[in-house]
Amino acid sequence: MALSNPSAFPANVLLHLLGFCELVTMLHSQCKREFWIHALRMERLTRPIACPLHEDLTRHDLQSLKRIALHTLRRERNWSLPEPQVIGSIKSVMLNPRGLGTIIFQVPGTELYVFHSRSTGMVVAWDVGLGKQATPSIYISRLIMDMSPGQDQAGRFSMGLLTSESWDSYEIKSSQIGVVCLEYGPAGVTLSLSFEHTFKAGLSRWAVFMTKEYVGALECDPTVEESDATIDIIALNLSSGNKTLIKTDILRHEFGVNVGHLGTSTADGNMFILVEYKKNSRVYCCPKSYLPHDGNPECPSTSVLKCRKKPALRHAWKQAHPDDELEPEAALSSDDFYGIPAVSLHGIQRPSRTAAWQPKETSKYETRIQIRFWAKPAPDTTKVMPSLIAKHSVDIDGSLQDSPEPDSSWKLMLLPESGRKVLLVVNLNTHLSFQLVNYDPEMDKISVHRLELPHFIDISQIYGFSLDDHRGVITLLDTRGVLFAIPYA
């Protein structure tokens, strides 16, 4: 079998061979440029490589292709260790002393970031590699209530934002949905608000979802009696602006006020509502045919979806201990490209009684975090309602750390666009640490890794971060306005 025929090798074998190429001075005479292009394209189908998702690899010369491959290998090797090590120099950038607020997104595989300031309502892009602002600021809103997964396209990255001017207006006056778009390439970097819509006042809205063709959210009337209130879906086409309201029979109280959590995600054009309540999960599906995508120009302005009595999935998660008390923390969503469009996080309290006869109410509690990974439906030609698939869960000792930012209700956790990893700050007996949770769909395996940080970074002052699992870089933002870009590859 000739090495010069890359199509004869599986993707994982190709990348494994590239690892040996590094050890034997890259096998210059045997490895043709086409070999590297094919290997990287195949690898990119199963996991991120060290460049943007839609990078045109044919524009890279041989040395550049090798750098991408070897960078990817270093990242995978390092992040497979129990305690991955920092590789290379840490970049630190002092942002605007008045504070740029939070990181809205980072374009995966690049050093481009978009920040939002609560005090001004402005968003702006920075090139952290150059250490300077890359675009003029534009006004969005003072408060960002929720964000969709990002939409990654060639030279363009966009995200749907649910915004408001004050907390009161979130439920009483009005809220808006907008799409922030960052375009980049040889001609430069531009930031714009490519879509915006103001919603009717008086309704609560949350759980933003977005595809390349539509954006939307869930909504509920807070003036309706809790036992009768239903959850509706509102979606808008990004090209035409056409709006559709999908009235469902899902009852607001069914996922438990203050003890349940609900989130949305999309996969293959369908929209899914994930309801987490204690040890039980339910998934409802809003089929593609109900949504205002470009291939559905006759989508009605109003429709009815009956799904409460027949959810696409009911799932009871097994717990390690019968006395575990669960409290859902979040239902996060990501792009479905790598097959993991949703991850949910839960706080667990477990009685730590010193004797079997000790009453439960007098017990102290051990705390844990449970992380559940959800896969997108397998291709199915039958008429069975598609559903997210409950894959794996893992428990971590400790609890999620609150953000140190004043008036913030955010917990310090993050799901990157690939959906394959979760980054979180864990508080265990007042000791803070960064934990990286990795789910490998090919191996169907979860692993947990502790990230050591340099001594000059105070974890207790970190309130924002991003995870670029293409380049293997974790970016931290502290309360002084200092950004640290930490390489692990």
XYZ file of C-alpha atoms in Angstrom:
489
model
C 0.000 0.000 0.000
C 1.710 3.200 -1.180
C 2.037 6.068 1.256
C 1.480 8.459 -1.605
C -2.119 7.195 -1.916
C -3.842 8.852 1.078
C -7.357 7.684 0.201
C -6.275 4.116 1.030
C -5.929 4.981 4.744
C -8.613 5.696 7.390
C -8.484 9.253 8.828
C -7.166 8.188 12.237
C -4.385 6.130 10.603
C -3.424 9.085 8.416
C -3.017 11.402 11.383
C -1.159 8.691 13.293
C 1.249 8.444 10.368
C 1.731 12.205 10.509
C 2.873 11.779 14.104
C 5.617 9.400 12.974
C 6.495 11.842 10.222
C 7.345 14.362 12.924
C 9.742 11.898 14.561
C 11.600 11.038 11.367
C 12.067 14.562 10.089
C 8.686 14.607 8.335
C 9.591 12.075 5.622
C 10.100 14.946 3.157
C 10.578 12.742 0.135
C 7.494 10.577 0.720
C 4.839 13.018 2.019
C 3.320 14.959 -0.837
C 1.256 18.096 -0.294
C -1.895 16.283 -1.437
C -1.353 13.704 1.326
C -1.473 16.380 4.019
C -4.526 18.093 2.509
C -6.446 14.819 2.377
C -5.431 13.803 5.904
C -6.451 17.149 7.392
C -9.762 17.201 5.518
C -10.609 13.733 6.811
C -9.551 14.602 10.343
C -11.664 17.765 10.292
C -14.781 15.673 9.759
C -14.399 14.058 13.187
C -12.685 16.708 15.357
C -11.441 20.295 15.049
C -8.037 20.914 13.497
C -5.755 23.896 14.196
C -7.382 26.342 11.769
C -10.904 27.748 11.153
C -13.598 25.174 10.406
C -14.020 26.185 6.745
C -10.407 27.053 5.979
C -9.508 26.351 2.343
C -6.579 23.980 2.845
C -5.625 24.105 -0.819
C -4.359 27.661 -0.270
C -1.677 26.437 2.165
C 1.776 25.400 1.114
C 3.400 22.195 2.352
C 5.066 23.743 5.411
C 1.850 25.444 6.509
C -0.101 22.181 6.198
C 2.497 20.422 8.326
C 2.243 23.127 10.977
C -1.529 22.688 11.153
C -1.218 18.911 11.458
C 1.514 18.964 14.097
C -0.285 21.670 16.079
C -3.391 19.474 16.070
C -1.359 16.464 17.245
C 0.273 18.442 20.083
C -3.136 19.629 21.235
C -4.611 16.132 21.263
C -1.626 14.649 23.095
C -1.531 17.396 25.715
C -5.278 17.459 26.363
C -5.284 13.679 26.784
C -3.073 14.067 29.883
C -4.675 14.151 33.368
C -3.126 17.611 33.860
C -2.445 19.282 30.473
C 0.517 21.644 30.515
C 0.883 25.149 29.120
C 2.929 25.031 25.903
C 4.543 28.252 24.781
C 4.157 31.855 25.879
C 1.033 33.283 27.480
C -0.262 36.438 25.809
C -1.640 39.155 28.067
C -3.571 42.128 26.727
C -4.872 45.078 28.725
C -8.273 45.896 27.343
C -10.104 49.189 27.754
C -9.597 50.166 31.426
C -13.318 50.960 31.699
C -13.925 47.322 30.859
C -15.236 45.679 27.713
C -17.508 43.507 29.793
C -17.805 39.938 28.596
C -16.526 37.812 25.735
C -19.460 37.250 23.377
C -17.545 34.866 21.157
C -14.171 33.987 19.721
C -13.937 32.844 16.122
C -12.595 29.264 16.466
C -9.156 28.791 14.963
C -8.368 32.532 15.005
C -7.356 35.258 17.447
C -10.474 37.348 16.760
C -12.792 38.073 19.706
C -16.013 40.043 20.117
C -16.647 41.787 23.457
C -19.741 43.459 24.928
C -19.907 46.276 27.477
C -22.889 46.475 29.800
C -22.143 50.063 30.685
C -22.276 51.299 27.080
C -24.211 48.583 25.264
C -21.478 48.446 22.620
C -19.829 45.439 20.989
C -16.379 45.520 19.428
C -13.940 43.064 17.838
C -10.323 42.693 18.920
C -7.402 40.895 17.331
C -5.651 39.521 20.413
C -2.709 38.344 18.332
C -2.017 41.967 17.428
C -3.164 43.199 20.829
C -5.474 45.869 19.425
C -9.040 46.714 18.492
C -9.932 45.370 15.041
C -13.255 47.128 14.308
C -15.203 50.216 15.347
C -17.701 49.684 18.180
C -21.391 49.269 17.350
C -24.383 49.576 19.660
C -26.385 46.435 20.476
C -28.028 46.776 23.900
C -27.052 47.119 27.537
C -28.154 43.648 28.564
C -27.661 40.349 26.777
C -30.198 37.911 28.186
C -29.237 34.847 26.138
C -27.061 33.785 23.213
C -27.404 31.136 20.523
C -24.616 28.846 19.341
C -22.416 30.533 16.762
C -22.780 29.939 13.051
C -19.365 29.281 11.526
C -19.014 29.928 7.792
C -16.041 30.630 5.539
C -14.748 34.077 6.538
C -17.833 34.789 8.634
C -18.982 34.014 12.179
C -22.360 35.076 13.573
C -24.424 34.630 16.737
C -28.002 35.351 17.775
C -28.480 37.537 20.865
C -31.608 38.121 22.949
C -31.233 41.613 24.378
C -32.977 44.174 26.552
C -32.320 47.645 27.935
C -33.156 46.693 31.530
C -34.047 43.669 33.575
C -37.637 44.901 33.936
C -38.101 45.239 30.199
C -37.147 41.567 29.777
C -40.605 40.532 30.976
C -42.729 43.680 31.004
C -41.793 46.124 28.241
C -39.834 44.743 25.304
C -36.929 42.606 24.179
C -35.043 42.331 20.908
C -33.323 39.602 18.981
C -30.322 40.441 16.837
C -27.548 38.699 14.954
C -23.984 39.950 15.422
C -21.789 39.096 12.450
C -17.978 39.216 12.204
C -16.497 38.946 8.718
C -12.769 38.502 8.216
C -10.316 37.850 5.425
C -7.519 39.434 3.372
C -9.599 42.617 3.010
C -9.792 43.101 6.773
C -12.289 42.623 9.601
C -15.819 44.048 9.827
C -18.425 43.800 12.583
C -22.116 44.362 11.945
C -25.615 43.757 13.228
C -26.865 41.731 10.277
C -30.396 41.167 11.596
C -32.598 42.707 14.281
C -36.197 42.413 15.406
C -38.111 43.957 18.314
C -40.599 41.640 19.971
C -44.052 42.508 21.204
C -44.009 43.727 24.801
C -45.317 41.774 27.754
C -43.934 38.274 27.147
C -40.988 36.417 28.691
C -38.442 35.079 26.205
C -35.389 32.854 26.588
C -33.519 29.885 25.059
C -32.325 31.437 21.782
C -31.670 29.100 18.854
C -30.198 29.817 15.441
C -29.206 28.220 12.170
C -27.752 29.845 9.068
C -31.314 30.507 7.870
C -33.436 31.381 10.908
C -33.220 32.620 14.491
C -35.719 32.351 17.314
C -36.538 31.839 20.971
C -39.101 30.382 23.337
C -41.734 32.645 24.826
C -44.385 32.527 27.534
C -47.022 34.909 28.882
C -46.107 35.672 32.523
C -49.605 37.015 33.245
C -51.239 33.613 32.664
C -51.747 31.382 35.694
C -48.676 29.145 36.127
C -50.654 25.920 35.830
C -52.137 27.010 32.481
C -49.192 28.816 30.865
C -47.802 27.145 27.756
C -44.492 27.604 25.986
C -44.510 28.864 22.407
C -41.792 29.034 19.750
C -41.135 32.178 17.739
C -38.784 32.036 14.748
C -37.738 34.484 12.022
C -36.154 33.924 8.630
C -32.845 35.795 8.427
C -33.215 36.705 4.731
C -36.873 37.664 4.427
C -37.668 38.538 8.032
C -40.791 36.347 7.831
C -41.949 35.412 11.324
C -43.748 32.303 12.498
C -45.337 31.599 15.873
C -45.591 27.932 16.808
C -48.026 27.419 19.671
C -47.268 24.284 21.685
C -49.073 22.467 24.479
C -45.919 22.197 26.642
C -46.881 23.500 30.085
C -44.496 25.942 31.724
C -44.878 24.360 35.174
C -44.054 20.842 33.967
C -40.310 21.317 34.231
C -40.568 22.765 37.736
C -40.159 26.394 38.730
C -36.674 26.963 40.197
C -35.886 23.235 40.145
C -35.958 22.548 36.419
C -34.253 23.895 33.332
C -35.110 24.120 29.660
C -32.936 24.776 26.622
C -33.062 24.624 22.835
C -30.775 23.240 20.160
C -30.942 22.500 16.444
C -29.771 19.544 14.384
C -30.310 18.839 10.692
C -32.892 21.631 10.481
C -35.072 20.382 13.354
C -35.339 22.307 16.638
C -35.282 20.459 19.955
C -36.460 21.539 23.396
C -34.556 19.795 26.182
C -36.347 19.780 29.535
C -34.302 18.785 32.590
C -36.165 18.104 35.830
C -34.303 16.374 38.654
C -33.264 12.886 37.449
C -35.511 12.919 34.393
C -35.075 14.404 30.940
C -37.545 15.001 28.163
C -36.922 16.058 24.593
C -39.568 17.654 22.391
C -39.035 18.061 18.655
C -40.229 20.913 16.486
C -39.853 19.442 12.984
C -38.131 21.364 10.218
C -41.430 21.665 8.348
C -42.766 24.048 11.032
C -39.796 26.434 10.837
C -39.183 29.373 8.422
C -36.057 28.079 6.686
C -35.236 29.118 3.125
C -36.678 25.905 1.698
C -40.047 26.556 3.356
C -41.253 29.865 1.830
C -44.906 28.965 2.499
C -44.303 28.539 6.230
C -47.499 29.800 7.952
C -47.336 32.769 10.307
C -49.029 30.691 13.029
C -49.171 26.941 13.588
C -49.943 24.505 16.398
C -47.605 21.746 17.600
C -49.105 19.077 19.880
C -46.212 17.259 21.519
C -46.649 17.270 25.319
C -48.187 13.826 25.645
C -45.753 12.259 23.185
C -42.289 13.746 23.694
C -39.615 12.546 21.306
C -37.731 11.119 24.300
C -38.196 10.389 27.995
C -35.023 9.412 29.812
C -34.276 8.640 33.463
C -30.606 9.057 34.357
C -29.124 6.522 36.730
C -27.579 8.048 39.839
C -24.695 6.633 41.859
C -26.588 7.157 45.113
C -30.360 6.951 45.786
C -30.282 10.027 48.059
C -28.784 12.322 45.418
C -30.687 15.587 45.095
C -30.314 17.200 41.665
C -30.733 20.814 40.680
C -30.374 21.632 36.958
C -27.850 24.422 36.366
C -27.911 24.898 32.606
C -28.848 23.432 29.239
C -26.156 24.575 26.787
C -26.214 24.235 23.013
C -23.580 24.110 20.288
C -23.259 23.650 16.550
C -24.325 20.163 15.428
C -21.397 19.717 12.982
C -19.604 17.276 15.311
C -22.786 15.562 16.436
C -23.121 16.990 19.986
C -25.674 19.833 19.846
C -26.476 19.941 23.582
C -24.885 19.501 27.005
C -26.668 19.916 30.340
C -25.147 20.569 33.759
C -26.615 19.717 37.151
C -25.679 20.343 40.750
C -25.866 17.300 43.031
C -26.154 17.259 46.792
C -25.489 13.938 48.515
C -25.917 13.373 52.265
C -22.607 12.428 53.911
C -23.940 10.672 57.005
C -21.432 9.161 59.365
C -23.815 6.366 60.375
C -26.672 4.562 58.687
C -29.083 5.496 61.497
C -28.312 9.222 61.266
C -31.431 11.126 60.102
C -31.127 12.560 56.601
C -32.165 16.041 57.757
C -29.165 16.238 60.112
C -26.659 15.207 57.454
C -24.008 17.355 55.869
C -23.879 17.340 52.097
C -21.235 16.514 49.540
C -21.535 18.511 46.330
C -20.967 17.320 42.779
C -21.514 18.532 39.250
C -23.107 16.195 36.723
C -22.482 16.825 33.029
C -24.667 15.141 30.410
C -23.789 14.972 26.720
C -26.532 14.778 24.081
C -25.971 13.556 20.517
C -27.970 14.515 17.461
C -30.362 11.983 15.897
C -29.005 9.334 13.590
C -30.152 9.632 9.948
C -33.547 7.985 9.736
C -35.807 7.525 6.741
C -38.762 6.372 8.862
C -41.515 8.661 10.123
C -40.459 8.304 13.743
C -40.105 11.685 15.463
C -36.356 12.487 15.707
C -34.858 13.151 19.114
C -31.612 14.081 20.794
C -29.864 10.978 22.128
C -28.773 10.743 25.770
C -25.158 9.578 25.503
C -23.046 9.806 28.635
C -22.798 11.619 31.944
C -19.949 12.203 34.366
C -19.835 13.499 37.960
C -17.170 15.910 39.223
C -16.565 16.662 42.909
C -17.401 20.249 43.865
C -19.830 22.917 42.687
C -19.920 25.456 39.864
C -18.311 28.759 40.787
C -20.348 31.973 40.533
C -19.018 34.839 38.442
C -17.282 37.542 40.531
C -18.809 40.193 38.264
C -21.258 42.440 40.206
C -24.960 41.765 39.560
C -24.155 38.713 37.453
C -26.121 35.468 37.740
C -23.804 33.551 35.373
C -21.999 30.429 36.489
C -18.464 29.958 35.188
C -18.995 27.307 32.521
C -18.563 27.184 28.755
C -19.415 24.910 25.839
C -17.357 25.581 22.670
C -18.907 25.428 19.209
C -17.817 21.810 18.670
C -19.831 20.582 21.681
C -17.107 18.036 22.446
C -15.683 19.744 25.536
C -16.914 21.646 28.573
C -14.755 24.137 30.467
C -15.794 25.075 33.982
C -14.500 26.561 37.227
C -15.051 24.133 40.100
C -15.235 25.118 43.750
C -14.253 22.237 46.023
C -14.012 23.188 49.698
C -13.278 26.837 48.687
C -10.420 25.710 46.387
C -10.975 26.828 42.796
C -9.737 24.949 39.743
C -10.335 24.832 35.994
C -11.665 21.477 34.778
C -11.806 20.412 31.140
C -14.342 17.690 30.357
C -13.872 15.907 27.050
C -16.366 13.682 25.264
C -15.042 11.566 22.407
C -18.005 10.430 20.234
C -15.837 7.973 18.275
C -14.690 6.183 21.448
C -17.958 6.968 23.289
C -15.857 7.973 26.281
C -15.698 10.878 28.755
C -12.528 12.089 30.462
C -11.916 14.896 32.980
C -8.705 16.944 33.038
C -7.440 19.480 35.546
C -5.848 22.573 34.021
C -3.023 24.138 35.989
C -2.710 27.905 35.634
C 0.380 30.083 36.158
C 0.706 31.489 39.683
C 0.197 35.087 38.494
C -3.391 34.358 37.383
C -5.916 34.630 40.219
C -8.799 32.269 39.419
C -11.089 34.043 41.876
C -10.906 37.176 39.697
C -11.755 35.416 36.419
C -15.265 36.248 35.201
C -15.094 35.486 31.496
C -13.352 32.937 29.294
C -13.364 31.211 25.944
C -12.133 27.845 24.703
C -10.683 27.508 21.223
C -10.509 23.747 20.750
C -9.079 24.227 17.264
C -5.831 25.900 18.338
C -5.892 24.561 21.903
C -6.065 28.004 23.531
C -7.996 28.999 26.642
C -8.613 32.721 27.093
C -9.339 34.218 30.514
C -10.648 37.699 31.323
C -10.194 39.073 34.842
C -11.884 41.873 36.753
C -8.991 44.291 36.053
C -9.674 44.090 32.314
C -6.635 41.902 31.581
C -7.039 39.130 29.005
C -4.774 36.061 29.122
C -4.512 33.749 26.094
C -3.030 30.466 27.351
C -1.755 27.933 24.749
C -2.017 24.193 25.378
C -0.608 23.190 21.989
